[in-house]
Coordinates of C-alpha atoms in Angstrom, one line a residue:
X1 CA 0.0 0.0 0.0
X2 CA 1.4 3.6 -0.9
X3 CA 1.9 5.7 2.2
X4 CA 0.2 9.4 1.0
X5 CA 3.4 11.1 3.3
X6 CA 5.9 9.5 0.4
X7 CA 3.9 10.3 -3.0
X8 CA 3.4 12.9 -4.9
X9 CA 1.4 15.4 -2.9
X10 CA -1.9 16.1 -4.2
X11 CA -2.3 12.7 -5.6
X12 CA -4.2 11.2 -2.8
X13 CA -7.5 13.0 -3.1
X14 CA -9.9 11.4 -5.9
X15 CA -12.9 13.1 -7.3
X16 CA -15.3 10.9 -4.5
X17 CA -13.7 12.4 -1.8
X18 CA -15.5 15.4 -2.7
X19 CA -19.1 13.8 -2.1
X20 CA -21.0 13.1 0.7
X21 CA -19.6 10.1 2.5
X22 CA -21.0 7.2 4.2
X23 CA -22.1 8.2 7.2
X24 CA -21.1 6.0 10.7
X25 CA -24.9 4.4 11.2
X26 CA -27.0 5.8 12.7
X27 CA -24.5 8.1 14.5
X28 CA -26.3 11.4 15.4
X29 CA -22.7 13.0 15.4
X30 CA -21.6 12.3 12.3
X31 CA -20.8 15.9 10.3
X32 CA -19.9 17.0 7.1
X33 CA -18.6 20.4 6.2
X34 CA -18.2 22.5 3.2
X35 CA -16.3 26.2 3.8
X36 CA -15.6 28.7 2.2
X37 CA -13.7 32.0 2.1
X38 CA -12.8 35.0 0.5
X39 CA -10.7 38.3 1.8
X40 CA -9.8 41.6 0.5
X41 CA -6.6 42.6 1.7
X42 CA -6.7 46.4 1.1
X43 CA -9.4 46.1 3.5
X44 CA -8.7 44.2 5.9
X45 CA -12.0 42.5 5.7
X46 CA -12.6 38.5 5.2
X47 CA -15.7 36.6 4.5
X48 CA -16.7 32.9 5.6
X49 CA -19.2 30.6 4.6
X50 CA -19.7 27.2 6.1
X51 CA -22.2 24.6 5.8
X52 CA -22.4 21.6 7.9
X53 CA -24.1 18.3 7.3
X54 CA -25.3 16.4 9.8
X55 CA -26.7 13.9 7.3
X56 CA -28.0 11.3 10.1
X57 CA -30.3 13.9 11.7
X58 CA -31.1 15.5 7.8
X59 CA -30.0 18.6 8.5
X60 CA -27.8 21.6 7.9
X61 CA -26.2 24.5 9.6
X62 CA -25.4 27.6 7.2
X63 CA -22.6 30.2 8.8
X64 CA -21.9 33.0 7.0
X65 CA -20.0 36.3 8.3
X66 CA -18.2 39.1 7.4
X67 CA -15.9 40.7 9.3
X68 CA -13.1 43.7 9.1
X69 CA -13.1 45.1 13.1
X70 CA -9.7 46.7 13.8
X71 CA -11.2 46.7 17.3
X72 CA -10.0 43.5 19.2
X73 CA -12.5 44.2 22.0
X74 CA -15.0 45.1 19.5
X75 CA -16.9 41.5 19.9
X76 CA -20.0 40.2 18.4
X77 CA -21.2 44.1 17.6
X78 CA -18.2 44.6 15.6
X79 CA -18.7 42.1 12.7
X80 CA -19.8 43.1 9.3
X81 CA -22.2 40.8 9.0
X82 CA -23.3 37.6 10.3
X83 CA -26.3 35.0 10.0
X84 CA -26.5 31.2 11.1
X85 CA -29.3 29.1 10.5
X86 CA -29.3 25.9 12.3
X87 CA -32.2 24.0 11.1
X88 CA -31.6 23.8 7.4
X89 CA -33.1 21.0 5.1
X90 CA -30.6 18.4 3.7
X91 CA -30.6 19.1 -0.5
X92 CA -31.8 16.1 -2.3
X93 CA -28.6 16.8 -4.3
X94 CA -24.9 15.9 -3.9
X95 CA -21.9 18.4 -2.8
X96 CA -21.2 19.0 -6.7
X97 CA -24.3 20.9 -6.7
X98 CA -26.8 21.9 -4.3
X99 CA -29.3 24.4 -3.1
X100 CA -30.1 25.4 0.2
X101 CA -33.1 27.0 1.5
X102 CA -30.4 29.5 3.4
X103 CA -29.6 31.3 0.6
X104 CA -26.6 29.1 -0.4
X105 CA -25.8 27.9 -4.0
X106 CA -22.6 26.0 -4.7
X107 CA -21.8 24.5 -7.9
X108 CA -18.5 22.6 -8.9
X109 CA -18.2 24.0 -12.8
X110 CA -14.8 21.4 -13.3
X111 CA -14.5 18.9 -10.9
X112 CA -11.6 19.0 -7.9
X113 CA -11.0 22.6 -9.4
X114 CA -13.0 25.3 -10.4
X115 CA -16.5 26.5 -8.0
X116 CA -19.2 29.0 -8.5
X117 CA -20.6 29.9 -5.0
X118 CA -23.4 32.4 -4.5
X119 CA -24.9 33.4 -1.5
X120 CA -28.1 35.7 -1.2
X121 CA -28.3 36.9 2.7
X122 CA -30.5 39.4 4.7
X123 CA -29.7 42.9 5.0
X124 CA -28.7 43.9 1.2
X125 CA -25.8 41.3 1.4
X126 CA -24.5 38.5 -1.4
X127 CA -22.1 36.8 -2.7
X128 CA -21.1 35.9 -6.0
X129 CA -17.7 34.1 -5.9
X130 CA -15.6 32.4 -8.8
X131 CA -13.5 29.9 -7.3
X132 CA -10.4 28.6 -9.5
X133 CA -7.5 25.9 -7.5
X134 CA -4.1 27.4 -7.3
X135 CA -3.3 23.6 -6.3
X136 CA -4.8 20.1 -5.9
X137 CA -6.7 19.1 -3.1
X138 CA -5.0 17.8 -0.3
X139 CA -5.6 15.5 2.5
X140 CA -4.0 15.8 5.6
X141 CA -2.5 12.1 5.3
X142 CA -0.2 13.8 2.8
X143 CA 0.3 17.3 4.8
X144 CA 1.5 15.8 8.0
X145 CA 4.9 16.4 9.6
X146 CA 7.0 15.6 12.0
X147 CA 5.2 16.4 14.8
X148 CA 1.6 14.6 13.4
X149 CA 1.5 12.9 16.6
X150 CA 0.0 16.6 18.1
X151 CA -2.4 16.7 15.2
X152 CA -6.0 18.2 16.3
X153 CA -7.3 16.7 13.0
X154 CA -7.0 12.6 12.6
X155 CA -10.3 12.0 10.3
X156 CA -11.4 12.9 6.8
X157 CA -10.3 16.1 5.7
X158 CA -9.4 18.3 2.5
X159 CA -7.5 21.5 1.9
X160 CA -6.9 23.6 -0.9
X161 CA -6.0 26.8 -1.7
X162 CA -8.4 28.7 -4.3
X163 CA -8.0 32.0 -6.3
X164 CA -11.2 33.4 -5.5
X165 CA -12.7 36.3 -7.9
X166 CA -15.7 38.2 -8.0
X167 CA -18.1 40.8 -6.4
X168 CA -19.7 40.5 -2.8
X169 CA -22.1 43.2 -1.7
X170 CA -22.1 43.8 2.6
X171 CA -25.3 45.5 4.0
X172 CA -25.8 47.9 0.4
X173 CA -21.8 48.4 -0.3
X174 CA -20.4 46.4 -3.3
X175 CA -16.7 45.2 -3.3
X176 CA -14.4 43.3 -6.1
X177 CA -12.6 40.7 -4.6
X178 CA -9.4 38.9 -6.3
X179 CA -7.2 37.4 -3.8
X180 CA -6.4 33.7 -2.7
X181 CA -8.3 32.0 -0.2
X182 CA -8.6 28.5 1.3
X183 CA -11.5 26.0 0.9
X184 CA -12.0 22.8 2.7
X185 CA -13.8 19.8 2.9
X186 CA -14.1 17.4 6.3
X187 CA -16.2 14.2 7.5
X188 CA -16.0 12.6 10.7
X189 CA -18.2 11.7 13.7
X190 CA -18.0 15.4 15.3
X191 CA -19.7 15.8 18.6
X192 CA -21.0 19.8 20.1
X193 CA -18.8 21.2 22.5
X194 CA -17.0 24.5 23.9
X195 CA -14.3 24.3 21.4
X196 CA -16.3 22.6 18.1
X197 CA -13.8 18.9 18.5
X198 CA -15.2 17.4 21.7
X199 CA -11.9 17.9 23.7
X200 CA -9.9 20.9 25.3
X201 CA -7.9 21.3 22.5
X202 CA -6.1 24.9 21.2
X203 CA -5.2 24.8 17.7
X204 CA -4.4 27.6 14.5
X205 CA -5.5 27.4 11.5
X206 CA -3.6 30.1 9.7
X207 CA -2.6 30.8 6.0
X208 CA -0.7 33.6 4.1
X209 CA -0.4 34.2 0.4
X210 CA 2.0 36.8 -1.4
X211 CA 2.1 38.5 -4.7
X212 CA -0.5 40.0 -7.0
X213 CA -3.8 38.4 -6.0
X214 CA -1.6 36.3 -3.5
X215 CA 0.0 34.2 -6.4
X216 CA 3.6 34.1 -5.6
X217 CA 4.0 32.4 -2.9
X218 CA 1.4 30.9 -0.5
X219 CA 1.8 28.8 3.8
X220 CA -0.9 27.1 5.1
X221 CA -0.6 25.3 8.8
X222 CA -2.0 23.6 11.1
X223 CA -1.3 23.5 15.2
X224 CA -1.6 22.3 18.3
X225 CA -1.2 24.6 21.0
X226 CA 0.6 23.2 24.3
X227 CA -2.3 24.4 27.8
X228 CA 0.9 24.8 30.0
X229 CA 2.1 27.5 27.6
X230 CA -0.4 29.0 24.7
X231 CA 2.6 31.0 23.1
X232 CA 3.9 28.0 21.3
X233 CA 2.3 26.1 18.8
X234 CA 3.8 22.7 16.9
X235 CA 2.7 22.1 13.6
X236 CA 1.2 19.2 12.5
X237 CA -0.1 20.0 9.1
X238 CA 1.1 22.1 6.5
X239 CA 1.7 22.9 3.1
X240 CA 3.7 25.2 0.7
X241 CA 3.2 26.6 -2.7
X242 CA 6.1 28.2 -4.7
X243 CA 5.4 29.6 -8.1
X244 CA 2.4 26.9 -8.8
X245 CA 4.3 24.4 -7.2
X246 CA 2.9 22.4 -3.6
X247 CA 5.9 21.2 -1.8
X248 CA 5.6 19.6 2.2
X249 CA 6.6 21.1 5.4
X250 CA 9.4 18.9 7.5
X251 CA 8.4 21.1 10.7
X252 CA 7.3 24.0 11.6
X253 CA 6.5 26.0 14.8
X254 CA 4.4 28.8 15.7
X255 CA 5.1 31.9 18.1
X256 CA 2.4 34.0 19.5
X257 CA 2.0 36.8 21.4
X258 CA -1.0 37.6 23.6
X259 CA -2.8 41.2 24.8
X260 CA -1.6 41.4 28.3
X261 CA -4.9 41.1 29.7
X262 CA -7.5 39.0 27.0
X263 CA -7.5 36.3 24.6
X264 CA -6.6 37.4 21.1
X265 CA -2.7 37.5 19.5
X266 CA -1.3 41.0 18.9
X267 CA 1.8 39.2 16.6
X268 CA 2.6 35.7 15.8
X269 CA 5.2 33.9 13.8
X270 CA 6.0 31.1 12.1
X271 CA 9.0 29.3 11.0
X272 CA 8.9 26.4 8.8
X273 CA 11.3 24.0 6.9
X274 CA 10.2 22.4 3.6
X275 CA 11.0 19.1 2.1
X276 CA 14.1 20.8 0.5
X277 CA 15.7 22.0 3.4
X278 CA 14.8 25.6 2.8
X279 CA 13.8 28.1 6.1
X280 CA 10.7 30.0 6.2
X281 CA 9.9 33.1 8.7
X282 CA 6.8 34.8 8.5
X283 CA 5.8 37.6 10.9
X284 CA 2.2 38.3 11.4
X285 CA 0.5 41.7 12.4
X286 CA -3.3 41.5 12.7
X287 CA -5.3 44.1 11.4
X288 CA -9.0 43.3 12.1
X289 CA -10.8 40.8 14.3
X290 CA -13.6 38.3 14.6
X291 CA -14.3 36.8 18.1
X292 CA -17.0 34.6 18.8
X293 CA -17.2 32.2 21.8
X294 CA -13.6 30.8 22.8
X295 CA -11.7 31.3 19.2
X296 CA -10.4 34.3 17.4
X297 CA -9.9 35.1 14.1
X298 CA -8.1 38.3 12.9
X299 CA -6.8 39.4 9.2
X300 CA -3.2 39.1 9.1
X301 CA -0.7 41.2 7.2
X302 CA 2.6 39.1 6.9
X303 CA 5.9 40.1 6.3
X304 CA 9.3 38.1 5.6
X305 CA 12.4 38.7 6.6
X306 CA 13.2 40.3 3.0
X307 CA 10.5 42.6 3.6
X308 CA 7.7 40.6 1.6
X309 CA 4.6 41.8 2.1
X310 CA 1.2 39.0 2.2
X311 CA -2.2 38.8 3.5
X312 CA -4.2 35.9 5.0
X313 CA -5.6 34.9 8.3
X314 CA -5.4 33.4 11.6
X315 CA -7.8 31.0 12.9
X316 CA -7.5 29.8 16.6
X317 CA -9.9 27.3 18.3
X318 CA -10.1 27.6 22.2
X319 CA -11.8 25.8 24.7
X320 CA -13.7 27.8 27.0
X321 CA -13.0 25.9 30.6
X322 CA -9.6 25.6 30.5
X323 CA -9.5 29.2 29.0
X324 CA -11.1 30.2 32.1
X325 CA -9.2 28.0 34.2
X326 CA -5.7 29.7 33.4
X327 CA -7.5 33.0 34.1
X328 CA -5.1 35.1 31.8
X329 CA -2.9 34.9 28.2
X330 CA 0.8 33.8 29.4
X331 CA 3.1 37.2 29.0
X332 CA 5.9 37.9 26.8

């Protein structure tokens, strides 16, 4: 049997991996997700869309938000736009192509690689998104690295990074949006709980992408976050693309620096070593927040150490009791 950490990355995936899957039977749990994103860098503002599946039950939850608060403390009052409509009926169609009664249209126009997503929301808002791979899907079997024993993520799941054109219009105010964003793809028995995976667990999700429209060059990771000290992350998952080209990450860490006094990074870091050998710094400065629950999420301007400028986000996952049990961000 091939092992998906030694082949060809990108090869793994095949076109039914981006259907509904066979559910566990008769397991209530059982979830799965299609998101998302765009983001206009200019303007610091970043839009998510995310529908999940609970095909057992026959239902769907639609989440869609908008959000470019520079205001950390802002909270729920400073977002853009949001809606989330739990109760949604199942399409009689499959993930290629389906309809939902929440506004949500999503169409796979050439299959593993090129989406038309449309969204028509409440308050003068929509989205009309063209969505064209800058890669291959990827499952996290073939993004793992050295330290996959922390992963956060051990079922079925897909990434890939997407130039994603078009217009969006937020409560009456049109924007053009031309910038590269992720998508992904996920199925696995996922219970409800404080921080969305049914254990404490602190984890980033973060990407950056450089160039025109984010073309150049482009990091995706993913990490697990040690509770006895938040300000380091190890990770697990994670994936380069150079010039159209998708090369693996050896290992990587991430860096981050707390407020003083509340739960959202004012910088964070990563450094990462590719397949080749090569060194990777990237030094993130967010410049507008999303928080919701136990998790942040904040546009991220990144720089490297040549003075490369990129855009993108970061996406951490808390758990509220053991946020409240350390009482306070570690310092420094």
């Amino acid at each position: 049997m091939s092992d998906p950490r030694k082949d060809k990355i990108g090869s793994f995936v095949k076109r039914s991996d981006l259907y509904f899957h066979e559910p566990r039977y008769r397991d209530y749990r059982w979830l799965e997700t299609n998101w998302f994103t765009w983001i206009i860098p200019e303007q610091a503002m970043r839009g998510h869309i995310r529908c999940a599946f609970r095909t057992n039950m026959n239902v769907v939850e639609c989440m869609t938000f908008v959000y470019d608060q520079p205001n950390p403390t802002a909270g729920e009052f400073g977002v853009r736009y949001s809606e989330t409509k739990s109760h949604v009926p199942m399409p009689p169609t499959n993930l290629d192509k389906y309809e939902l009664l929440s506004g949500h249209k999503v169409e796979m126009t050439e299959p593993m690689r090129e989406w038309h997503v449309r969204y028509d929301g409440a308050a003068d808002t929509f989205f009309d998104l063209h969505l064209e791979a800058m890669m291959p899907p990827v499952h996290v079997a073939e993004t793992s690295t050295n330290s996959q024993a922390e992963a956060t993520i051990r079922h079925g799941h897909i990434d890939q990074m997407m130039r994603v054109r078009g217009a969006v219009r937020i409560r009456g105010k049109d924007h053009e949006v031309d910038f590269a964003a992720p998508r992904d793809h996920s199925w696995s028995p996922r219970p409800e709980s404080s921080s969305g995976y049914g254990f404490p667990m602190s984890g980033n999700f973060d990407y950056g992408s450089f160039g025109p429209a984010g073309q150049d060059f482009t990091f995706f990771v993913q990490t697990r976050n040690d509770w006895n000290d938040l300000r380091t992350g190890h990770v697990h998952n994670a994936y380069l693309i150079d010039h159209g080209e998708v090369l693996r990450v050896k290992e990587g860490i991430g860096r981050y620096t707390y407020a003083p006094d509340d739960w959202y990074l004012t910088a964070v870091r990563y450094e990462l070593e590719d397949e080749r050998g090569r060194s990777h710094v990237f030094e993130g400065q967010p410049k507008s927040f999303r928080r919701a629950g136990a998790g942040t999420l904040a546009v991220v301007e990144w720089r490297t150490p040549d003075g490369e400028i990129g855009w993108g986000e970061y996406n951490w996952h808390g758990d509220l009791y053991e946020l409240q049990r350390l009482g306070k961000p570690p310092a420094g």
